[in-house]
Coordinates of C-alpha atoms in Angstrom, one line a residue:
M1 CA 84.6 132.9 155.7
V2 CA 87.1 132.9 152.9
A3 CA 87.2 129.3 151.8
S4 CA 87.3 130.5 148.2
D5 CA 90.5 132.5 148.7
T6 CA 93.2 130.8 146.6
R7 CA 96.2 132.9 147.5
S8 CA 99.2 131.2 149.0
V9 CA 100.5 132.0 152.5
D10 CA 103.4 133.9 151.0
E11 CA 101.1 136.0 148.8
L12 CA 98.8 136.8 151.8
E13 CA 101.8 137.7 154.0
R14 CA 103.1 140.1 151.3
C15 CA 99.7 141.7 150.9
V16 CA 99.4 142.3 154.7
E17 CA 102.9 143.7 155.0
A18 CA 102.4 146.1 152.1
I19 CA 99.2 147.5 153.5
D20 CA 100.4 147.4 157.1
A21 CA 103.4 149.6 156.1
T22 CA 101.0 152.5 155.5
D23 CA 100.0 154.7 158.4
P24 CA 96.5 153.7 159.5
A25 CA 95.3 157.3 159.2
E26 CA 96.4 157.4 155.6
R27 CA 94.9 154.1 154.5
S28 CA 92.0 154.3 152.1
A29 CA 88.8 152.4 152.8
D30 CA 89.7 150.0 150.0
D31 CA 93.1 149.3 151.6
H32 CA 91.4 148.8 155.0
A33 CA 89.0 146.3 153.5
R34 CA 91.8 144.4 151.6
L35 CA 93.8 144.2 154.8
I36 CA 90.9 142.7 156.8
D37 CA 90.2 140.2 154.1
A38 CA 93.8 139.2 153.8
L39 CA 94.1 138.8 157.6
V40 CA 91.1 136.5 157.7
A41 CA 92.4 134.4 154.8
L42 CA 95.9 134.3 156.3
A43 CA 94.7 133.1 159.7
D44 CA 92.8 130.3 158.1
A45 CA 95.8 129.4 155.9
Y46 CA 98.0 129.1 159.0
G47 CA 95.4 127.0 160.8
G48 CA 95.0 124.8 157.8
R49 CA 98.6 123.8 157.9
G50 CA 98.6 123.4 161.7
A51 CA 100.5 126.6 162.5
F52 CA 98.1 127.4 165.4
D53 CA 100.3 130.0 167.1
A54 CA 100.6 132.0 163.9
E55 CA 96.8 131.6 163.4
A56 CA 96.2 132.9 166.9
E57 CA 98.6 135.9 166.4
T58 CA 96.8 136.8 163.2
I59 CA 93.4 136.6 164.9
E60 CA 94.7 139.0 167.6
R61 CA 95.7 141.5 164.9
L62 CA 92.1 141.4 163.6
D63 CA 90.9 141.9 167.2
R64 CA 93.1 145.0 167.6
L65 CA 91.6 146.5 164.5
R66 CA 88.1 145.7 165.8
R67 CA 88.8 147.5 169.1
R68 CA 90.2 150.5 167.2
D69 CA 86.8 151.1 165.5
E70 CA 83.8 149.4 166.9
A71 CA 81.6 151.1 164.3
D72 CA 82.8 149.2 161.2
D73 CA 82.3 145.5 160.3
V74 CA 85.6 144.2 161.5
A75 CA 83.7 142.3 164.2
V76 CA 81.9 140.3 161.5
H77 CA 85.2 139.4 159.9
L78 CA 86.7 138.5 163.3
A79 CA 83.8 136.2 164.0
N80 CA 84.4 134.4 160.7
A81 CA 88.1 134.1 161.4
L82 CA 87.4 132.6 164.8
A83 CA 84.8 130.2 163.2
N84 CA 87.4 129.1 160.7
A85 CA 89.8 128.3 163.6
T86 CA 87.2 125.9 165.1
S87 CA 87.0 123.8 161.9
V88 CA 87.4 120.1 162.6
R89 CA 86.0 118.5 159.5
G90 CA 88.0 120.8 157.3
R91 CA 91.2 119.9 159.1
D92 CA 90.6 116.2 159.3
D93 CA 94.2 115.3 158.6
L94 CA 95.5 117.6 161.4
Y95 CA 93.2 115.9 164.0
E96 CA 93.7 112.4 162.9
T97 CA 95.4 111.5 166.2
A98 CA 95.3 114.7 168.2
I99 CA 92.9 117.5 169.0
D100 CA 92.6 120.2 171.6
P101 CA 88.9 120.7 172.2
G102 CA 89.6 123.4 174.8
R103 CA 91.3 125.7 172.3
I104 CA 88.5 125.2 169.8
E105 CA 85.8 125.9 172.5
A106 CA 87.7 129.1 173.6
Y107 CA 87.4 130.4 170.0
R108 CA 83.7 129.6 170.0
D109 CA 83.2 131.5 173.3
R110 CA 84.9 134.6 171.8
I111 CA 82.3 134.6 169.0
E112 CA 79.6 134.3 171.5
A113 CA 80.9 137.3 173.3
L114 CA 80.9 139.2 170.0
Y115 CA 77.3 138.0 169.4
D116 CA 76.2 139.2 172.9
R117 CA 77.3 142.7 172.0
R118 CA 75.9 142.6 168.5
P119 CA 73.2 139.9 168.1
E120 CA 73.1 140.2 164.4
P121 CA 72.6 137.5 161.7
A122 CA 76.0 138.2 160.3
I123 CA 77.6 137.1 163.6
A124 CA 74.9 134.5 164.4
A125 CA 75.9 132.4 161.4
P126 CA 79.6 132.0 162.3
L127 CA 78.6 131.4 165.9
A128 CA 76.3 128.5 164.8
R129 CA 79.0 127.1 162.6
A130 CA 81.6 127.3 165.4
T131 CA 79.2 125.7 167.9
A132 CA 78.7 122.7 165.6
E133 CA 82.4 122.3 165.1
T134 CA 83.0 122.6 168.9
I135 CA 80.5 119.8 169.4
H136 CA 82.5 117.7 166.9
A137 CA 85.8 118.5 168.8
N138 CA 84.3 117.6 172.2
G139 CA 83.1 114.3 170.8
K140 CA 86.6 113.5 169.4
G141 CA 88.2 114.7 172.6
D142 CA 85.9 112.4 174.7
R143 CA 84.2 115.3 176.4
R144 CA 80.6 114.1 175.7
G145 CA 79.1 115.9 178.7
R146 CA 79.6 119.2 176.9
I147 CA 77.6 118.2 173.8
E148 CA 74.0 118.6 175.0
P149 CA 74.5 122.0 176.6
L150 CA 76.0 123.3 173.3
L151 CA 73.1 121.8 171.4
D152 CA 70.7 123.8 173.6
R153 CA 72.7 127.0 173.0
L154 CA 72.6 126.4 169.3
E155 CA 68.9 125.9 169.4
T156 CA 68.6 129.3 171.1
V157 CA 70.6 130.9 168.3
Y158 CA 68.3 129.3 165.7
D159 CA 65.3 130.5 167.6
A160 CA 66.5 134.1 167.2
H161 CA 67.8 133.6 163.6
S162 CA 65.9 131.0 161.8
E163 CA 68.0 131.2 158.7
P164 CA 69.1 128.3 156.4
D165 CA 72.8 128.6 157.3
V166 CA 72.0 128.5 161.1
A167 CA 69.7 125.5 160.5
A168 CA 72.5 123.7 158.5
A169 CA 74.9 124.2 161.4
L170 CA 72.3 122.9 163.9
L171 CA 71.8 119.8 161.8
R172 CA 75.6 119.2 161.6
A173 CA 75.6 119.5 165.4
Y174 CA 72.9 116.9 165.7
A175 CA 74.8 114.6 163.3
H176 CA 77.8 114.7 165.6
A177 CA 75.6 114.2 168.6
E178 CA 74.3 111.0 167.0
L179 CA 77.8 109.8 166.3
Y180 CA 79.1 110.5 169.8
L181 CA 76.0 110.1 172.0
G182 CA 74.2 107.4 169.9
G183 CA 75.6 104.7 172.2
E184 CA 74.1 106.2 175.3
R185 CA 70.5 105.3 174.5
G186 CA 70.1 102.7 177.1
G187 CA 70.8 99.1 178.0
E188 CA 71.9 96.4 175.7
G189 CA 69.3 95.2 173.4
E190 CA 67.1 98.3 173.9
E191 CA 64.7 98.6 171.0
A192 CA 63.9 102.3 171.4
A193 CA 66.0 104.4 169.0
D194 CA 65.0 107.8 170.4
V195 CA 67.3 109.8 172.6
P196 CA 66.2 112.4 175.1
L197 CA 67.5 115.7 174.1
G198 CA 68.5 118.7 176.0
G199 CA 66.2 121.4 177.1
D200 CA 64.9 122.1 180.6
D201 CA 61.1 122.4 180.6
A202 CA 61.3 124.8 183.5
T203 CA 63.3 127.3 181.5
D204 CA 61.2 127.1 178.3
T205 CA 58.8 129.9 177.5
G206 CA 55.7 129.9 175.4
D207 CA 57.5 131.9 172.7
R208 CA 60.2 129.3 172.2
S209 CA 60.0 127.6 168.9
P210 CA 59.6 123.8 169.0
G211 CA 63.1 122.6 170.0
P212 CA 64.4 119.3 171.3
S213 CA 62.9 118.2 174.6
A214 CA 63.1 115.0 176.6
G215 CA 60.9 113.1 174.2
D216 CA 62.2 114.4 170.9
D217 CA 64.1 112.4 168.4
R218 CA 67.0 113.9 166.5
V219 CA 66.1 112.4 163.2
A220 CA 62.5 113.8 163.5
R221 CA 63.9 117.2 164.4
A222 CA 66.3 117.0 161.5
E223 CA 63.5 116.2 159.0
E224 CA 61.4 119.0 160.5
L225 CA 64.2 121.5 159.9
F226 CA 64.8 120.2 156.4
R227 CA 61.1 120.7 155.6
T228 CA 61.3 124.3 156.8
H229 CA 64.6 124.9 154.9
P230 CA 64.8 122.7 151.8
D231 CA 68.3 123.9 151.2
G232 CA 71.4 122.0 150.0
D233 CA 73.5 122.7 153.1
V234 CA 70.6 121.7 155.3
A235 CA 70.2 118.5 153.3
A236 CA 73.9 117.7 154.0
G237 CA 73.2 118.1 157.7
L238 CA 70.2 115.8 157.5
A239 CA 72.4 113.2 155.8
G240 CA 74.8 113.4 158.7
V241 CA 72.0 112.8 161.2
L242 CA 70.7 109.9 159.2
A243 CA 74.2 108.4 159.0
G244 CA 74.8 108.9 162.7
R245 CA 71.6 107.1 163.6
T246 CA 72.8 104.0 161.9
N247 CA 75.1 103.5 165.0
A248 CA 72.0 102.7 167.0
D249 CA 70.4 100.7 164.1
A250 CA 73.5 98.5 164.0
K251 CA 73.4 97.9 167.7
R252 CA 69.9 96.5 167.2
T253 CA 71.0 94.6 164.1
D254 CA 68.4 96.4 162.1
V255 CA 70.0 96.1 158.6
E256 CA 66.8 97.1 156.9
A257 CA 66.6 100.4 158.8
I258 CA 70.2 101.2 157.8
E259 CA 69.6 100.4 154.2
D260 CA 66.6 102.7 154.2
R261 CA 68.8 105.5 155.6
I262 CA 71.4 104.9 153.0
G263 CA 68.8 105.2 150.3
R264 CA 67.6 108.4 151.8
I265 CA 71.1 109.9 151.8
E266 CA 71.6 108.9 148.2
A267 CA 68.3 110.5 147.3
L268 CA 69.4 113.7 148.9
A269 CA 72.6 113.6 146.9
D270 CA 70.6 113.2 143.7
R271 CA 68.3 116.0 144.6
Y272 CA 71.1 118.4 145.4
P273 CA 74.0 117.7 143.0
A274 CA 75.8 120.9 144.0
Q275 CA 76.0 119.5 147.5
E276 CA 76.8 115.9 146.5
E277 CA 80.2 115.8 148.2
P278 CA 79.1 117.1 151.7
I279 CA 76.1 114.7 151.5
T280 CA 77.9 111.6 150.3
R281 CA 80.8 112.0 152.6
W282 CA 78.5 110.6 155.3
L283 CA 77.8 107.4 153.4
P284 CA 80.9 105.5 154.7
V285 CA 79.4 105.8 158.2
A286 CA 76.2 104.2 157.2
T287 CA 77.6 101.5 154.9
A288 CA 80.1 100.4 157.5
N289 CA 77.3 100.1 160.0
A290 CA 75.4 98.1 157.4
A291 CA 78.3 95.7 157.1
R292 CA 78.6 95.4 160.8
A293 CA 74.9 94.7 161.2
G294 CA 75.0 92.2 158.4
F295 CA 77.7 90.3 160.3
E296 CA 75.7 90.3 163.5
A297 CA 72.8 89.0 161.5
A298 CA 75.0 86.3 159.8
D299 CA 74.1 87.6 156.4
V300 CA 77.2 87.0 154.4
G301 CA 75.9 88.6 151.2
R302 CA 75.1 91.9 153.0
V303 CA 78.4 92.0 154.7
E304 CA 80.3 91.6 151.5
H305 CA 78.1 94.1 149.6
W306 CA 78.3 96.9 152.2
A307 CA 81.9 96.4 153.0
G308 CA 82.7 96.8 149.3
E309 CA 80.6 99.9 149.1
T310 CA 82.4 101.4 152.1
V311 CA 85.8 100.7 150.5
A312 CA 84.6 102.3 147.3
H313 CA 83.4 105.4 149.1
H314 CA 86.8 105.7 150.8
E315 CA 88.7 105.3 147.6
R316 CA 86.6 108.3 146.2
L317 CA 86.9 110.5 149.4
S318 CA 90.3 109.4 150.6
T319 CA 90.1 111.1 154.0
P320 CA 91.3 109.8 157.4
S321 CA 87.7 109.6 158.4
S322 CA 86.6 107.5 155.4
A323 CA 89.6 105.3 156.0
T324 CA 88.5 104.6 159.5
W325 CA 85.1 103.4 158.4
A326 CA 86.7 101.4 155.6
A327 CA 88.8 99.6 158.2
V328 CA 85.7 98.9 160.2
A329 CA 83.9 97.4 157.3
T330 CA 86.9 95.5 156.1
F331 CA 87.4 94.0 159.5
F332 CA 83.9 92.6 159.6
S333 CA 84.2 91.3 156.0
A334 CA 87.5 89.6 156.8
R335 CA 86.0 88.1 160.0
T336 CA 83.1 86.8 157.9
S337 CA 85.5 85.2 155.4
F338 CA 87.7 83.5 158.1
F339 CA 84.6 82.2 160.0
D340 CA 83.2 80.9 156.7
G341 CA 86.4 79.1 155.9
D342 CA 87.3 81.2 152.9
I343 CA 90.9 81.7 154.0
E344 CA 92.2 83.3 150.8
A345 CA 89.5 86.0 150.8
G346 CA 90.2 86.7 154.5
E347 CA 93.9 87.1 153.8
T348 CA 93.2 89.6 151.0
K349 CA 91.2 91.7 153.4
L350 CA 93.8 91.4 156.0
E351 CA 96.3 92.8 153.6
R352 CA 94.0 95.8 153.0
L353 CA 93.9 96.4 156.8
E354 CA 97.7 96.2 156.8
E355 CA 97.9 98.9 154.1
L356 CA 95.6 101.2 156.0
E357 CA 97.6 100.7 159.2
R358 CA 100.8 101.6 157.5
R359 CA 99.4 104.7 155.9
Y360 CA 97.6 106.2 158.9
E361 CA 99.0 107.1 162.3
N362 CA 95.8 106.6 164.1
P363 CA 96.1 103.6 166.5
V364 CA 92.6 102.6 165.7
F365 CA 93.9 100.9 162.5
A366 CA 96.3 98.8 164.6
H367 CA 93.3 97.8 166.7
W368 CA 91.3 96.5 163.7
L369 CA 94.4 94.9 162.2
G370 CA 95.2 93.1 165.5
R371 CA 91.7 91.7 165.7
A372 CA 91.8 90.5 162.1
M373 CA 95.2 88.8 162.6
F374 CA 93.8 86.9 165.6
D375 CA 90.8 85.8 163.5
A376 CA 93.3 84.6 160.9
A377 CA 95.4 82.7 163.4
R378 CA 92.3 81.0 164.9
S379 CA 91.1 80.1 161.4
Y380 CA 94.5 78.5 160.7
V381 CA 94.4 76.5 163.9
E382 CA 90.8 75.3 163.2
T383 CA 91.7 74.2 159.7
D384 CA 95.0 72.6 160.8
R385 CA 97.3 74.8 158.8
S386 CA 100.2 74.4 161.2
E387 CA 102.8 76.5 159.4
R388 CA 100.5 79.5 158.8
A389 CA 99.2 79.2 162.4
R390 CA 102.7 79.3 163.8
E391 CA 103.7 82.2 161.6
M392 CA 100.7 84.2 162.6
V393 CA 101.0 83.5 166.3
A394 CA 104.6 84.6 166.1
A395 CA 103.6 87.8 164.3
L396 CA 100.9 88.5 166.8
S397 CA 103.2 87.9 169.7
E398 CA 105.5 90.6 168.3
F399 CA 102.6 92.8 167.4
A400 CA 101.3 92.7 171.0
V401 CA 104.5 94.3 172.4
G402 CA 103.6 97.9 173.2
H403 CA 100.1 97.5 171.8
E404 CA 97.2 98.9 173.8
D405 CA 95.3 95.6 173.3
R406 CA 98.4 93.6 174.5
E407 CA 96.7 91.7 177.3
E408 CA 93.7 90.7 175.2
I409 CA 96.0 89.6 172.4
E410 CA 98.3 87.6 174.7
A411 CA 95.3 85.9 176.4
G412 CA 93.9 84.9 173.1
L413 CA 97.2 83.5 171.9
E414 CA 97.5 81.4 175.1
A415 CA 94.0 80.0 174.4
L416 CA 95.0 79.1 170.9
R417 CA 98.2 77.4 172.1
S418 CA 96.1 75.5 174.7
H419 CA 93.5 74.5 172.1
A420 CA 96.0 73.1 169.6
P421 CA 99.3 72.3 171.4
H422 CA 100.3 69.8 168.8
L423 CA 100.5 72.6 166.2
F424 CA 103.0 74.6 168.2
D425 CA 105.0 71.7 169.7
E426 CA 106.1 70.9 166.2
S427 CA 107.7 74.3 165.6
D428 CA 111.4 74.8 165.3
G429 CA 111.5 77.1 168.3
A430 CA 110.9 80.4 166.5
V431 CA 107.4 80.7 168.0
D432 CA 108.6 79.9 171.5
E433 CA 111.3 82.6 171.2
A434 CA 108.7 85.2 170.1
A435 CA 106.4 84.2 172.9
D436 CA 109.3 84.6 175.4
S437 CA 109.7 88.2 174.3
V438 CA 106.5 89.2 176.0
E439 CA 104.8 88.5 179.3
V440 CA 101.9 86.2 179.0
T441 CA 99.0 87.1 181.1
A442 CA 97.1 84.2 182.6
G443 CA 93.6 84.3 183.9
P444 CA 90.7 86.5 183.0
V445 CA 91.5 89.7 181.2
A446 CA 89.4 92.8 181.0
T447 CA 89.0 93.9 177.5
A448 CA 88.3 97.4 176.1
D449 CA 87.7 97.5 172.4
T450 CA 89.1 100.6 170.8
A451 CA 88.2 102.4 167.7
D452 CA 85.6 108.9 166.1
T453 CA 84.5 110.3 168.4
V454 CA 85.3 108.3 164.3
D455 CA 84.6 110.6 163.8
T456 CA 84.7 108.9 162.7
A457 CA 82.5 108.6 162.5
D458 CA 84.9 110.1 162.7
T459 CA 87.4 108.1 167.0
A460 CA 89.7 107.5 168.3
D461 CA 89.6 108.9 171.3
E462 CA 93.3 108.3 171.6
T463 CA 94.1 111.9 171.1
R464 CA 96.5 114.3 172.7
G465 CA 95.9 118.0 172.3
E466 CA 98.5 119.8 170.3
T467 CA 98.8 122.5 172.8
G468 CA 99.2 120.3 175.8
S469 CA 95.8 119.1 176.7
V470 CA 94.9 115.5 176.3
G471 CA 91.7 114.1 174.8
A472 CA 90.4 111.0 173.2
S473 CA 89.7 111.1 169.5
P474 CA 87.1 109.2 167.8
E475 CA 87.5 108.7 164.3
V476 CA 85.1 108.0 163.1
D477 CA 84.0 111.5 162.0
E478 CA 81.8 111.2 159.0
T479 CA 85.4 112.3 161.5
L480 CA 83.2 109.0 162.3
D481 CA 82.9 114.4 161.0
A482 CA 83.5 109.1 163.1
P483 CA 84.9 106.3 163.1
G484 CA 84.9 111.6 163.3
E485 CA 83.8 112.3 163.1
S486 CA 83.7 110.5 163.6
E487 CA 83.5 111.9 160.8
A488 CA 84.6 108.5 161.8
A489 CA 85.0 109.3 165.4
A490 CA 82.3 107.5 166.0
V491 CA 80.4 104.4 166.0
D492 CA 78.1 103.6 168.9
R493 CA 80.3 103.3 172.0
D494 CA 78.5 100.1 172.9
G495 CA 78.7 98.7 169.4
S496 CA 81.5 97.1 167.6
T497 CA 82.5 99.6 165.0
V498 CA 84.6 102.8 165.1
A499 CA 84.7 107.9 165.2
S500 CA 85.5 110.1 164.5
T501 CA 83.6 110.7 163.6
D502 CA 82.6 112.7 159.3
D503 CA 82.1 114.0 161.5
E504 CA 84.2 110.9 162.7
P505 CA 84.2 106.5 163.0
T506 CA 83.0 106.7 166.6
D507 CA 82.0 102.2 167.2
D508 CA 84.0 102.1 166.8
T509 CA 85.2 103.7 167.8
S510 CA 85.8 105.9 168.0
T511 CA 86.8 104.9 168.1
D512 CA 87.0 107.0 172.5
A513 CA 89.3 105.1 175.8
P514 CA 92.0 104.1 173.5
G515 CA 91.6 104.2 169.8
C516 CA 89.2 106.8 168.2
G517 CA 88.1 108.4 171.4
N518 CA 84.6 107.1 171.8
C519 CA 85.5 103.8 173.5
G520 CA 83.9 102.7 176.8
D521 CA 84.5 99.8 179.1
D522 CA 82.0 97.8 177.2
G523 CA 82.9 98.7 173.7
C524 CA 83.8 101.6 171.5
G525 CA 81.6 104.6 170.4
N526 CA 83.3 105.2 167.2
C527 CA 85.6 102.4 166.2
G528 CA 85.6 99.4 168.5
A529 CA 83.7 96.2 168.6
D530 CA 81.7 94.7 171.4
D531 CA 82.9 91.5 172.9
E532 CA 79.4 90.2 172.1
L533 CA 80.2 90.5 168.4
M534 CA 82.7 87.7 168.7
E535 CA 81.3 84.4 167.5
P536 CA 80.7 81.6 170.0
A537 CA 83.8 79.7 170.9
S538 CA 84.3 76.2 169.6
G539 CA 83.8 73.2 171.8
P540 CA 87.5 72.5 172.2
V541 CA 88.2 76.1 173.2
L542 CA 85.4 76.1 175.8
A543 CA 86.8 72.8 177.1
A544 CA 90.3 74.3 177.3
V545 CA 89.0 77.4 179.1
G546 CA 87.0 75.3 181.5
A547 CA 90.0 73.2 182.3
A548 CA 92.0 76.3 182.9
V549 CA 89.4 77.6 185.3
V550 CA 89.3 74.4 187.2
L551 CA 93.1 74.3 187.5
V552 CA 93.1 77.9 188.8
G553 CA 90.4 77.0 191.3
L554 CA 92.2 74.0 192.5
S555 CA 95.4 76.0 192.8
V556 CA 93.7 78.7 194.8
A557 CA 92.1 76.1 197.1
Y558 CA 95.4 74.4 197.7
T559 CA 97.1 77.6 198.4
L560 CA 94.4 78.5 201.0
Y561 CA 94.8 75.0 202.6
R562 CA 98.6 75.4 202.9
A563 CA 98.2 78.9 204.4
Q564 CA 95.7 77.5 207.0
R565 CA 98.0 74.7 208.0
A566 CA 100.9 77.2 208.4
L567 CA 98.8 79.4 210.6
R568 CA 97.7 76.5 212.8
N569 CA 101.3 75.4 213.2
S570 CA 102.4 78.9 214.1
L571 CA 99.6 79.2 216.7
G572 CA 100.5 75.8 218.0
S573 CA 104.2 76.7 218.4
Q574 CA 103.2 79.7 220.5

């Protein structure tokens, strides 16, 4: 790995060309070593700027050199170049809205082939790193079924090479699994936080080190590995597992558990100052989930505190993943303000969501903005602010055109108009014209909240592979690495936050499923919000909805009655 190489692409290309001009038989050992190093660095530089074809060609040049002389260490350098090519967290900006997990997994498989021929620690380390990144990519790409088998294979590598760097990669893999699989723990309201992990007892042997089994808990496993390897990189992986577990904590509205995990992450950062950045980059996942859980618990003070902490972390990190989690926390803070009647505070937070939506291409930001705009409109209606209500309804009607939540938005607007027709009848026609520009869907509408995998949380699902394959991206990465990594990512897929997952904002997301990539039919795993997070409807709204249902029922009954009479008349005429 050549993360410390500071040469530009032009400098690296000139270096490679100069050495490559010499006949291979005439190159000195020093020239050969410099060529290998330059090729590894050049491949990574190409990949870092999104030039994936150039990256692949450079990797092939390395592979040709390896095949020329199997006896040297080119295989180790090739393994590191391939591992660099699997990086998701390090290329967060490239995978904000698109990722090709198939390409990343293919690179990982090539390292595994090298390892099978030479099962050495020098190749085991990049294989472990690539496996953790591939798990992240599969979470963002909404291929969750591939995560557990990869975890099992990574455990096998750790069994053979129980080194700190392999343990750190294993914990990063567990962190992404928490972000993207955390919502698959069981039914709604389930209290158990543990997740059955991979591992087939029938294939285990007595010599196998204690790995995850059906009854194991990822957090317990992470703490065990950290006790074995009290290393800074391992601590960063533990921080990710703790942050990812807050998805499940938020689902249970366990604010205290989330706050305990936040304190644990901060303690790890204090203990390992050299690793402060990779440890604290997981904090937006946890603090956003604390804001979400505070909202569900109707604890206004906690919502405001943790939403502010999330925004502060984002301002320090300034990554697409941290932005996803900032959007999640800001949404719940804005909703709290609007529900509490603090219109001005809600509008300030709405403006923050608008800024995020303008800056980032990820559709998860439009998702949270649309929901907040609807909360604002409803608040204006309930406080009889007719002009603001009409303006927001008009803006939402325009916003809904081409939006993935269009049916949900339009159904909500119809409910608002039915709830307060006097506000909209007094308009000068501008609202009616805006409403006429979209089709209004009547009747029940199936909703799918979007959000990294987060990832994050990194997610949004949401993603299309840059080489032609299609995947959903959570955003929430840490992506939530949720709401991606979510990686934003990814918030719990049954929860209400985003993926995509840092390793992305996932309740998001996601953010699955449209949005961050971790969304399901009943909510988002990295960025989205459950329908059950919505506050109870007011009496007038329930009455309006009830009346609408009655009218629909009467209409259906009358239609059936007319059809029956027509059929009888037809039979009688025959």
